[in-house]
Amino acid sequence: GFFAGYVVPKLGLGFGEKTSRTIAIETGMQNSALAVVLARSIGAPSIASLPGALSATAHSCLGSILAAYWRGVDSSKSKTNVDATNDLTVQSKESPDEYP
């Protein structure tokens, strides 16, 4: 879910980096929760929702790790993009106006 959630918006739909990362994290984390909800809604035994619950826990951890990694990547990029004239960090901003 994380990979497809990043690649489809970034390469397929032309969204920016921050938007693609947000969609990747949301997609990856919500797929597992959906499995739990579906298992409970069809009246399956409680044990049927266990794989979805375990997967949701794992994906929550993976999503947090991925977000921390991307934050570290952004921090290292912003430290290398220092404006020589006034020592301000140059950060690219993505606004809704930049959406395709």
Coordinates of C-alpha atoms in Angstrom, one line a residue:
G1 CA 0.0 0.0 0.0
F2 CA 2.8 2.4 0.8
F3 CA 4.6 1.9 -2.5
A4 CA 1.5 2.2 -4.7
G5 CA 0.3 5.2 -2.6
Y6 CA 3.5 7.0 -3.4
V7 CA 4.1 6.0 -7.0
V8 CA 0.6 6.5 -8.5
P9 CA 0.2 10.1 -7.3
K10 CA 3.8 11.0 -8.0
L11 CA 4.4 9.4 -11.4
G12 CA 0.9 8.7 -12.6
L13 CA -1.0 11.8 -11.6
G14 CA 1.9 14.4 -11.4
F15 CA 1.4 15.4 -7.7
G16 CA 4.3 17.0 -5.8
E17 CA 6.6 15.2 -3.4
K18 CA 4.8 16.2 -0.1
T19 CA 1.3 15.3 -1.5
S20 CA 2.6 11.9 -2.8
R21 CA 4.2 11.2 0.6
T22 CA 1.0 12.0 2.4
I23 CA -1.1 9.8 0.2
A24 CA 1.5 7.0 0.6
I25 CA 1.2 7.1 4.4
E26 CA -2.5 7.4 4.4
T27 CA -3.0 4.5 1.9
G28 CA -0.6 2.2 3.7
M29 CA -2.1 2.7 7.1
Q30 CA -5.8 2.6 6.1
N31 CA -5.7 -0.6 4.1
S32 CA -5.2 -2.7 7.2
A33 CA -7.9 -1.0 9.2
L34 CA -10.3 -1.6 6.3
A35 CA -9.7 -5.4 6.7
V36 CA -10.8 -5.3 10.3
V37 CA -13.9 -3.3 9.5
L38 CA -14.9 -5.6 6.6
A39 CA -14.4 -8.7 8.7
R40 CA -16.6 -7.3 11.5
S41 CA -19.3 -6.0 9.2
I42 CA -19.9 -9.4 7.5
G43 CA -20.5 -11.1 10.8
A44 CA -17.3 -13.2 10.7
P45 CA -16.0 -14.7 13.9
S46 CA -13.9 -12.4 16.0
I47 CA -10.8 -14.3 15.2
A48 CA -11.2 -13.4 11.5
S49 CA -10.4 -9.7 12.3
L50 CA -7.1 -10.7 14.1
P51 CA -4.9 -10.7 10.9
G52 CA -6.2 -7.2 10.0
A53 CA -5.7 -5.9 13.5
L54 CA -2.1 -7.2 13.6
S55 CA -1.5 -5.8 10.1
A56 CA -2.9 -2.4 11.2
T57 CA -0.5 -2.4 14.1
A58 CA 2.5 -3.2 11.9
H59 CA 1.4 -0.7 9.2
S60 CA 1.1 2.1 11.9
C61 CA 4.6 1.4 13.0
L62 CA 5.9 1.3 9.4
G63 CA 4.0 4.5 8.5
S64 CA 5.6 6.3 11.5
I65 CA 9.1 5.0 10.5
L66 CA 8.5 6.1 6.9
A67 CA 7.4 9.6 8.0
A68 CA 10.4 9.9 10.3
Y69 CA 12.7 8.8 7.5
W70 CA 11.2 11.4 5.0
R71 CA 11.5 14.1 7.7
G72 CA 15.2 13.3 8.1
V73 CA 15.7 13.4 4.4
D74 CA 14.0 16.8 4.2
S75 CA 16.1 18.1 7.1
S76 CA 19.3 17.1 5.4
K77 CA 18.2 18.7 2.1
S78 CA 17.3 21.9 3.8
K79 CA 20.7 22.1 5.5
T80 CA 22.5 21.9 2.2
N81 CA 20.3 24.6 0.5
V82 CA 21.5 27.5 2.6
D83 CA 21.1 30.9 0.9
A84 CA 24.6 32.5 0.9
T85 CA 23.4 36.1 1.1
N86 CA 21.5 35.9 4.4
D87 CA 22.0 32.3 5.7
L88 CA 18.3 31.5 5.5
T89 CA 17.3 27.9 4.7
V90 CA 15.5 27.6 1.4
Q91 CA 12.6 25.3 1.6
S92 CA 10.3 24.3 -1.3
K93 CA 6.7 24.7 -0.5
E94 CA 3.9 22.8 -2.2
S95 CA 0.5 24.5 -2.3
P96 CA -2.8 23.3 -3.6
D97 CA -2.3 25.6 -6.6
E98 CA 0.5 23.3 -7.8
Y99 CA -1.9 20.3 -8.1
P100 CA -2.4 19.0 -11.6

